[in-house]
mmCIF file of C-alpha atoms in Angstrom:
data_model
loop_
_atom_site.group_PDB
_atom_site.id
_atom_site.type_symbol
_atom_site.label_atom_id
_atom_site.label_comp_id
_atom_site.label_asym_id
_atom_site.label_seq_id
_atom_site.Cartn_x
_atom_site.Cartn_y
_atom_site.Cartn_z
ATOM 1 C CA MET A 137 -39.257 106.444 -53.891
ATOM 2 C CA ASN A 138 -40.015 109.107 -57.138
ATOM 3 C CA ARG A 139 -39.737 112.438 -55.313
ATOM 4 C CA LYS A 140 -42.975 113.939 -56.889
ATOM 5 C CA SER A 141 -44.902 110.788 -55.620
ATOM 6 C CA VAL A 142 -44.014 111.307 -52.007
ATOM 7 C CA TYR A 143 -46.208 114.342 -51.809
ATOM 8 C CA PHE A 144 -49.081 111.949 -52.623
ATOM 9 C CA ILE A 145 -48.777 110.810 -48.853
ATOM 10 C CA TYR A 146 -50.358 114.181 -47.835
ATOM 11 C CA PHE A 147 -52.637 115.173 -50.622
ATOM 12 C CA VAL A 148 -55.715 114.922 -48.750
ATOM 13 C CA ALA A 149 -54.480 118.015 -46.493
ATOM 14 C CA LYS A 150 -53.064 119.928 -49.758
ATOM 15 C CA ALA A 151 -54.364 118.859 -53.204
ATOM 16 C CA GLN A 152 -51.821 121.420 -54.765
ATOM 17 C CA ARG A 153 -48.259 120.349 -54.174
ATOM 18 C CA GLN A 154 -46.997 122.887 -51.235
ATOM 19 C CA GLU A 155 -44.546 121.952 -48.678
ATOM 20 C CA PRO A 156 -46.376 121.312 -45.336
ATOM 21 C CA LYS A 157 -46.179 123.612 -42.999
ATOM 22 C CA PHE A 158 -45.284 121.530 -39.520
ATOM 23 C CA PRO A 159 -44.382 123.531 -36.413
ATOM 24 C CA CYS A 160 -40.898 121.762 -36.563
ATOM 25 C CA ILE A 161 -39.756 118.866 -37.877
ATOM 26 C CA SER A 162 -39.088 116.904 -34.377
ATOM 27 C CA LEU A 163 -42.860 117.203 -33.671
ATOM 28 C CA ALA A 164 -43.574 115.991 -37.218
ATOM 29 C CA MET A 165 -41.418 112.842 -36.813
ATOM 30 C CA PHE A 166 -43.414 112.305 -33.343
ATOM 31 C CA PHE A 167 -46.817 112.555 -35.124
ATOM 32 C CA PHE A 168 -45.542 109.865 -37.898
ATOM 33 C CA ARG A 169 -43.959 107.791 -35.381
ATOM 34 C CA LEU A 170 -47.451 107.896 -33.336
ATOM 35 C CA ILE A 171 -49.414 106.709 -36.629
ATOM 36 C CA SER A 172 -46.850 104.325 -37.624
ATOM 37 C CA ARG A 173 -47.537 102.206 -33.901
ATOM 38 C CA LEU A 174 -51.434 101.613 -35.494
ATOM 39 C CA PRO A 175 -51.739 97.980 -36.774
ATOM 40 C CA LEU A 176 -51.189 97.814 -40.445
ATOM 41 C CA PRO A 177 -55.025 96.685 -40.854
ATOM 42 C CA VAL A 178 -56.096 99.942 -38.986
ATOM 43 C CA LEU A 179 -53.735 101.650 -41.441
ATOM 44 C CA TYR A 180 -55.355 100.154 -44.671
ATOM 45 C CA LEU A 181 -58.507 101.684 -43.661
ATOM 46 C CA PHE A 182 -57.202 105.174 -44.289
ATOM 47 C CA SER A 183 -55.575 104.077 -47.216
ATOM 48 C CA ASP A 184 -59.145 102.752 -48.519
ATOM 49 C CA VAL A 185 -60.264 106.387 -48.219
ATOM 50 C CA LEU A 186 -57.119 107.686 -50.279
ATOM 51 C CA TYR A 187 -57.755 105.073 -52.688
ATOM 52 C CA LEU A 188 -61.265 106.254 -53.387
ATOM 53 C CA ILE A 189 -60.009 109.991 -53.593
ATOM 54 C CA ALA A 190 -57.200 109.320 -55.709
ATOM 55 C CA ARG A 191 -59.320 107.214 -58.166
ATOM 56 C CA TYR A 192 -62.861 108.974 -58.007
ATOM 57 C CA VAL A 193 -62.122 112.609 -56.554
ATOM 58 C CA ILE A 194 -58.840 113.954 -57.951
ATOM 59 C CA ARG A 195 -58.262 111.020 -60.741
ATOM 60 C CA TYR A 196 -54.172 111.161 -59.550
ATOM 61 C CA ARG A 197 -52.455 111.377 -62.889
ATOM 62 C CA LYS A 198 -55.083 109.410 -64.777
ATOM 63 C CA LYS A 199 -53.986 110.852 -68.418
ATOM 64 C CA VAL A 200 -50.265 109.564 -67.660
ATOM 65 C CA ILE A 201 -51.565 106.314 -66.421
ATOM 66 C CA ASP A 202 -53.757 105.601 -68.992
ATOM 67 C CA GLU A 203 -50.996 106.668 -71.669
ATOM 68 C CA ASN A 204 -48.416 104.441 -70.185
ATOM 69 C CA LEU A 205 -50.765 101.595 -69.985
ATOM 70 C CA ARG A 206 -51.918 102.232 -73.820
ATOM 71 C CA HIS A 207 -48.478 101.803 -75.176
ATOM 72 C CA ALA A 208 -46.953 99.091 -72.626
ATOM 73 C CA PHE A 209 -50.335 96.670 -73.238
ATOM 74 C CA PRO A 210 -51.594 97.652 -76.952
ATOM 75 C CA GLU A 211 -52.872 93.829 -77.208
ATOM 76 C CA LYS A 212 -55.098 94.447 -73.955
ATOM 77 C CA SER A 213 -58.462 95.716 -74.298
ATOM 78 C CA ALA A 214 -59.638 99.229 -72.871
ATOM 79 C CA GLU A 215 -61.503 97.604 -70.144
ATOM 80 C CA GLU A 216 -58.338 95.329 -69.122
ATOM 81 C CA ARG A 217 -56.164 98.445 -68.903
ATOM 82 C CA LYS A 218 -58.877 100.109 -66.921
ATOM 83 C CA ALA A 219 -58.719 97.135 -64.563
ATOM 84 C CA ILE A 220 -54.923 97.457 -64.300
ATOM 85 C CA ARG A 221 -55.288 101.381 -63.410
ATOM 86 C CA ASN A 222 -57.722 100.648 -60.704
ATOM 87 C CA ARG A 223 -55.658 97.811 -59.070
ATOM 88 C CA PHE A 224 -52.585 100.600 -59.414
ATOM 89 C CA TYR A 225 -54.302 103.055 -57.592
ATOM 90 C CA ARG A 226 -54.764 100.636 -54.678
ATOM 91 C CA ASN A 227 -51.413 99.839 -54.715
ATOM 92 C CA PHE A 228 -50.075 103.141 -54.767
ATOM 93 C CA THR A 229 -52.105 104.011 -51.887
ATOM 94 C CA ASP A 230 -51.431 100.691 -49.938
ATOM 95 C CA ALA A 231 -47.623 101.517 -50.581
ATOM 96 C CA PHE A 232 -47.156 105.158 -50.436
ATOM 97 C CA PHE A 233 -49.453 105.846 -47.318
ATOM 98 C CA ALA A 234 -50.111 102.457 -45.266
ATOM 99 C CA GLU A 235 -46.856 100.474 -45.760
ATOM 100 C CA THR A 236 -44.539 103.301 -45.888
ATOM 101 C CA ILE A 237 -45.718 104.677 -42.814
ATOM 102 C CA LYS A 238 -45.583 101.563 -40.962
ATOM 103 C CA MET A 239 -41.892 100.623 -41.963
ATOM 104 C CA LEU A 240 -41.112 103.567 -39.833
ATOM 105 C CA THR A 241 -41.588 101.334 -36.706
ATOM 106 C CA ILE A 242 -42.317 97.928 -37.828
ATOM 107 C CA SER A 243 -40.848 95.165 -35.972
ATOM 108 C CA GLU A 244 -38.361 92.646 -37.186
ATOM 109 C CA LYS A 245 -40.671 89.689 -36.668
ATOM 110 C CA GLU A 246 -43.593 91.579 -38.470
ATOM 111 C CA LEU A 247 -41.414 92.294 -41.318
ATOM 112 C CA ARG A 248 -40.051 89.078 -41.891
ATOM 113 C CA GLN A 249 -43.584 87.837 -41.654
ATOM 114 C CA ARG A 250 -44.676 90.201 -44.475
ATOM 115 C CA PHE A 251 -41.600 90.347 -46.746
ATOM 116 C CA GLN A 252 -39.789 87.414 -47.834
ATOM 117 C CA VAL A 253 -36.324 87.598 -49.319
ATOM 118 C CA VAL A 254 -35.408 84.542 -51.545
ATOM 119 C CA GLY A 255 -31.790 84.148 -52.778
ATOM 120 C CA GLN A 256 -29.942 86.332 -50.528
ATOM 121 C CA GLU A 257 -27.580 84.031 -49.901
ATOM 122 C CA ILE A 258 -26.210 84.174 -53.331
ATOM 123 C CA ILE A 259 -25.382 87.800 -53.335
ATOM 124 C CA ASP A 260 -24.040 87.792 -49.982
ATOM 125 C CA ALA A 261 -21.691 84.750 -50.894
ATOM 126 C CA GLU A 262 -19.928 87.232 -53.385
ATOM 127 C CA VAL A 263 -19.326 89.846 -50.958
ATOM 128 C CA LEU A 264 -18.294 87.636 -48.254
ATOM 129 C CA LYS A 265 -15.482 86.442 -50.539
ATOM 130 C CA GLY A 266 -14.489 90.100 -51.199
ATOM 131 C CA LYS A 267 -16.275 91.340 -53.956
ATOM 132 C CA SER A 268 -18.949 94.154 -54.169
ATOM 133 C CA SER A 269 -22.014 92.969 -56.010
ATOM 134 C CA LEU A 270 -24.907 95.498 -57.956
ATOM 135 C CA MET A 271 -28.556 94.462 -57.437
ATOM 136 C CA MET A 272 -30.655 96.463 -59.846
ATOM 137 C CA ALA A 273 -34.485 96.423 -59.520
ATOM 138 C CA GLY A 274 -37.095 98.883 -60.727
ATOM 139 C CA HIS A 275 -39.839 100.524 -58.990
ATOM 140 C CA VAL A 276 -42.289 97.731 -58.672
ATOM 141 C CA PHE A 277 -44.438 97.799 -55.544
ATOM 142 C CA ASN A 278 -43.337 97.816 -52.279
ATOM 143 C CA TRP A 279 -39.729 98.774 -53.518
ATOM 144 C CA GLU A 280 -39.303 100.686 -50.102
ATOM 145 C CA MET A 281 -40.299 97.456 -48.042
ATOM 146 C CA ALA A 282 -37.022 95.395 -50.124
ATOM 147 C CA ILE A 283 -34.559 98.168 -48.774
ATOM 148 C CA LEU A 284 -35.702 97.317 -45.413
ATOM 149 C CA GLY A 285 -36.038 93.322 -46.099
ATOM 150 C CA VAL A 286 -32.728 93.270 -47.624
ATOM 151 C CA ALA A 287 -31.122 95.234 -44.678
ATOM 152 C CA LEU A 288 -32.607 92.739 -42.521
ATOM 153 C CA ASN A 289 -31.896 89.513 -44.373
ATOM 154 C CA THR A 290 -28.317 90.001 -45.423
ATOM 155 C CA GLN A 291 -25.022 89.237 -43.368
ATOM 156 C CA VAL A 292 -23.215 92.095 -44.970
ATOM 157 C CA THR A 293 -23.386 96.051 -45.695
ATOM 158 C CA ALA A 294 -26.445 96.925 -48.154
ATOM 159 C CA GLU A 295 -25.869 100.418 -49.459
ATOM 160 C CA THR A 296 -29.019 101.929 -51.571
ATOM 161 C CA VAL A 297 -28.459 104.813 -53.799
ATOM 162 C CA TYR A 298 -31.053 107.513 -53.473
ATOM 163 C CA LEU A 299 -32.548 110.754 -54.942
ATOM 164 C CA LYS A 300 -32.609 113.451 -52.220
ATOM 165 C CA LEU A 301 -36.007 114.974 -51.964
ATOM 166 C CA ASN A 302 -36.942 118.545 -52.146
ATOM 167 C CA ASN A 303 -38.771 118.793 -49.085
ATOM 168 C CA PRO A 304 -36.508 118.452 -46.002
ATOM 169 C CA PHE A 305 -39.094 117.180 -43.692
ATOM 170 C CA PHE A 306 -39.941 114.170 -46.222
ATOM 171 C CA ASP A 307 -36.284 113.521 -46.964
ATOM 172 C CA LYS A 308 -35.351 113.194 -43.450
ATOM 173 C CA LEU A 309 -38.578 111.050 -42.830
ATOM 174 C CA MET A 310 -37.471 108.583 -45.792
ATOM 175 C CA LEU A 311 -34.076 108.257 -44.541
ATOM 176 C CA ALA A 312 -35.555 107.213 -41.303
ATOM 177 C CA ILE A 313 -37.635 104.792 -42.596
ATOM 178 C CA ARG A 314 -35.096 103.332 -45.107
ATOM 179 C CA THR A 315 -32.445 102.784 -42.440
ATOM 180 C CA HIS A 316 -34.766 101.400 -40.212
ATOM 181 C CA PHE A 317 -32.853 98.095 -39.995
ATOM 182 C CA GLY A 318 -29.261 99.309 -40.451
ATOM 183 C CA GLY A 319 -29.217 99.972 -44.407
ATOM 184 C CA VAL A 320 -27.027 102.541 -45.614
ATOM 185 C CA MET A 321 -28.140 105.257 -47.603
ATOM 186 C CA THR A 322 -26.120 107.189 -50.083
ATOM 187 C CA GLU A 323 -27.334 110.482 -52.031
ATOM 188 C CA LYS A 324 -26.698 110.278 -55.682
ATOM 189 C CA ARG A 325 -24.582 113.138 -55.891
ATOM 190 C CA GLU A 326 -22.230 111.597 -53.097
ATOM 191 C CA PHE A 327 -22.047 108.164 -54.398
ATOM 192 C CA ARG A 328 -18.869 109.008 -56.640
ATOM 193 C CA LYS A 329 -16.992 109.308 -53.296
ATOM 194 C CA SER A 330 -18.813 106.181 -51.593
ATOM 195 C CA MET A 331 -17.797 104.331 -55.144
ATOM 196 C CA ILE A 332 -14.170 104.668 -54.320
ATOM 197 C CA THR A 333 -14.413 102.347 -51.141
ATOM 198 C CA MET A 334 -16.064 99.321 -53.021
ATOM 199 C CA ARG A 335 -12.874 97.519 -53.424
ATOM 200 C CA SER A 336 -11.623 98.098 -49.793
ATOM 201 C CA GLU A 337 -15.105 97.833 -47.997
ATOM 202 C CA PRO A 338 -17.260 95.149 -50.345
ATOM 203 C CA ARG A 339 -20.936 95.542 -49.887
ATOM 204 C CA ILE A 340 -24.249 95.306 -51.937
ATOM 205 C CA VAL A 341 -25.339 98.456 -54.155
ATOM 206 C CA HIS A 342 -28.740 98.469 -54.549
ATOM 207 C CA LEU A 343 -29.850 100.692 -57.824
ATOM 208 C CA ALA A 344 -33.422 101.611 -58.764
ATOM 209 C CA ALA A 345 -32.353 101.209 -62.421
ATOM 210 C CA ASP A 346 -35.324 102.650 -64.191
ATOM 211 C CA GLN A 347 -35.262 106.321 -63.187
ATOM 212 C CA ARG A 348 -35.441 108.500 -66.191
ATOM 213 C CA PRO A 349 -32.024 110.504 -66.321
ATOM 214 C CA PRO A 350 -32.101 114.057 -66.906
ATOM 215 C CA GLY A 351 -31.357 115.413 -70.688
ATOM 216 C CA LYS A 352 -28.149 116.740 -69.051
ATOM 217 C CA GLU A 353 -26.487 113.413 -68.011
ATOM 218 C CA LYS A 354 -25.594 110.880 -70.325
ATOM 219 C CA ARG A 355 -27.719 108.596 -71.176
ATOM 220 C CA TYR A 356 -28.824 105.485 -73.187
ATOM 221 C CA GLN A 357 -32.248 105.024 -75.118
ATOM 222 C CA ARG A 358 -33.739 101.762 -76.033
ATOM 223 C CA ASP A 359 -37.339 100.568 -76.338
ATOM 224 C CA PHE A 360 -38.942 99.837 -72.915
ATOM 225 C CA LEU A 361 -42.468 98.551 -72.879
ATOM 226 C CA ASN A 362 -42.906 99.326 -76.603
ATOM 227 C CA ARG A 363 -41.702 102.821 -76.094
ATOM 228 C CA PRO A 364 -38.280 104.391 -76.611
ATOM 229 C CA ALA A 365 -36.947 105.372 -73.041
ATOM 230 C CA TYR A 366 -33.766 106.638 -71.624
ATOM 231 C CA PHE A 367 -31.723 104.784 -69.075
ATOM 232 C CA PHE A 368 -28.850 105.518 -66.711
ATOM 233 C CA GLU A 369 -25.999 103.216 -66.881
ATOM 234 C CA GLY A 370 -24.111 103.945 -63.905
ATOM 235 C CA GLY A 371 -24.605 100.230 -63.095
ATOM 236 C CA GLU A 372 -23.152 98.764 -66.056
ATOM 237 C CA PHE A 373 -20.397 101.247 -66.222
ATOM 238 C CA MET A 374 -19.384 100.078 -62.544
ATOM 239 C CA ALA A 375 -19.899 96.370 -63.190
ATOM 240 C CA LYS A 376 -17.615 96.596 -66.286
ATOM 241 C CA LYS A 377 -15.009 98.784 -64.996
ATOM 242 C CA MET A 378 -14.619 96.765 -61.587
ATOM 243 C CA GLU A 379 -15.434 93.604 -62.847
ATOM 244 C CA LEU A 380 -18.681 93.218 -60.356
ATOM 245 C CA PRO A 381 -21.263 90.767 -60.399
ATOM 246 C CA VAL A 382 -24.963 91.907 -61.038
ATOM 247 C CA PHE A 383 -28.158 90.490 -59.575
ATOM 248 C CA PHE A 384 -31.775 91.405 -60.397
ATOM 249 C CA GLY A 385 -34.397 91.646 -57.798
ATOM 250 C CA THR A 386 -37.913 90.055 -59.008
ATOM 251 C CA MET A 387 -40.838 91.531 -56.564
ATOM 252 C CA THR A 388 -44.083 89.491 -56.221
ATOM 253 C CA LYS A 389 -47.364 90.560 -54.563
ATOM 254 C CA LEU A 390 -48.604 87.519 -52.585
ATOM 255 C CA LYS A 391 -51.678 89.191 -51.195
ATOM 256 C CA ARG A 392 -52.292 92.513 -49.508
ATOM 257 C CA GLY A 393 -49.071 93.624 -47.438
ATOM 258 C CA HIS A 394 -47.255 90.471 -48.207
ATOM 259 C CA TYR A 395 -44.319 90.258 -50.737
ATOM 260 C CA ARG A 396 -41.773 87.818 -52.120
ATOM 261 C CA PHE A 397 -38.199 89.695 -53.563
ATOM 262 C CA GLU A 398 -36.345 87.190 -55.359
ATOM 263 C CA PHE A 399 -32.598 87.671 -56.226
ATOM 264 C CA ASP A 400 -31.339 85.747 -59.513
ATOM 265 C CA PRO A 401 -27.835 86.499 -61.401
ATOM 266 C CA LEU A 402 -28.114 89.126 -63.632
ATOM 267 C CA ALA A 403 -24.406 89.185 -65.297
ATOM 268 C CA SER A 404 -20.963 88.303 -64.059
ATOM 269 C CA PRO A 405 -17.354 89.044 -64.908
ATOM 270 C CA PRO A 406 -15.277 88.847 -67.160
ATOM 271 C CA TYR A 407 -17.140 91.243 -69.456
ATOM 272 C CA GLU A 408 -14.388 91.699 -72.000
ATOM 273 C CA ASN A 409 -16.464 90.388 -74.858
ATOM 274 C CA ALA A 410 -19.960 91.518 -73.440
ATOM 275 C CA ALA A 411 -21.760 93.593 -75.801
ATOM 276 C CA PRO A 412 -21.932 97.421 -75.318
ATOM 277 C CA HIS A 413 -25.262 97.868 -72.997
ATOM 278 C CA SER A 414 -25.249 94.173 -72.255
ATOM 279 C CA ILE A 415 -26.032 94.532 -68.599
ATOM 280 C CA THR A 416 -28.665 97.400 -69.001
ATOM 281 C CA ASP A 417 -30.453 95.358 -72.064
ATOM 282 C CA GLU A 418 -30.748 92.187 -69.598
ATOM 283 C CA PHE A 419 -31.998 94.565 -66.780
ATOM 284 C CA CYS A 420 -34.744 95.697 -69.319
ATOM 285 C CA ARG A 421 -35.820 92.573 -70.222
ATOM 286 C CA ARG A 422 -35.945 91.223 -66.695
ATOM 287 C CA LEU A 423 -37.847 94.213 -65.756
ATOM 288 C CA GLU A 424 -40.629 94.102 -68.369
ATOM 289 C CA ASP A 425 -41.021 90.385 -67.405
ATOM 290 C CA ASN A 426 -41.710 91.165 -63.501
ATOM 291 C CA ILE A 427 -44.412 93.832 -64.624
ATOM 292 C CA ARG A 428 -46.135 91.702 -67.038
ATOM 293 C CA GLN A 429 -46.614 89.378 -64.250
ATOM 294 C CA GLN A 430 -48.309 91.819 -62.195
ATOM 295 C CA PRO A 431 -48.781 94.741 -64.194
ATOM 296 C CA ASP A 432 -50.683 96.783 -61.567
ATOM 297 C CA LEU A 433 -47.328 96.985 -59.306
ATOM 298 C CA TYR A 434 -45.548 98.832 -61.532
ATOM 299 C CA LEU A 435 -45.453 103.158 -61.333
ATOM 300 C CA TRP A 436 -47.457 104.084 -63.764
ATOM 301 C CA SER A 437 -47.889 107.476 -62.702
ATOM 302 C CA HIS A 438 -44.202 108.109 -63.351
ATOM 303 C CA LYS A 439 -43.721 110.223 -66.495
ATOM 304 C CA ARG A 440 -40.991 107.773 -67.366
ATOM 305 C CA TRP A 441 -41.271 108.049 -71.095
ATOM 306 C CA LYS A 442 -40.906 111.876 -71.379
ATOM 307 C CA VAL A 443 -38.083 113.127 -73.485
#
């Protein structure tokens, strides 16, 4: 989850981004676990209220969303882009409030009913043969549920690389959610150490590969949704250096609270004749296809194209 977006979960209480002042982290965690026990249809009622506030009251990052959609879909009319924006607000509040909170205590049975994973066996097969594999995906709703879905369905270890949140409580909350079914979370700054064991301890490594890299880091620029954008190339570097297979995860929303996540091969070794940036370029092409299928599922509120 994008670190700025997490704060939206509690924006009703504090419209400005300030750290919530809970009496203690354990009490706050108990509160969220209690709320998480509510059925998802009940949590969606709260999400409905947040949707109205986000869309009509605070108009959450409306200028950013409109600018991103205007560049991404110049062929669409203003009314069509407005419809995408409004559906985005719905998906945003559903994913970041109702569904994310529910995942803290969701049962295995309910998650299997709500989240289908297709093709898990093809990526597991590589790991079972002794080869770590990379899974690359973008910020398409509900990517947080994908972390749980893969951990629940895989026969092997699934590790996700994440960015630590500034707020200690919400960082702890998201770790509790993401590891609910045994997934391994590794903070980005610690991942270099984790890479050393990828040969001796084969596993799936999940990368959200559409994050915008900071200027101080090495990055690759290419067009993405009709505008120049920067990308991390850690996945490409690892795959080609260690001869790892790469898979892409396509997200589809079937209906409210129900998703399908499908694995497909993206690249495979040997890479000695592969063009520079070939893996990143193919990832971007696949992600654009995924976004165009259901554009309201992408994280348009993120300042993705900021230089």
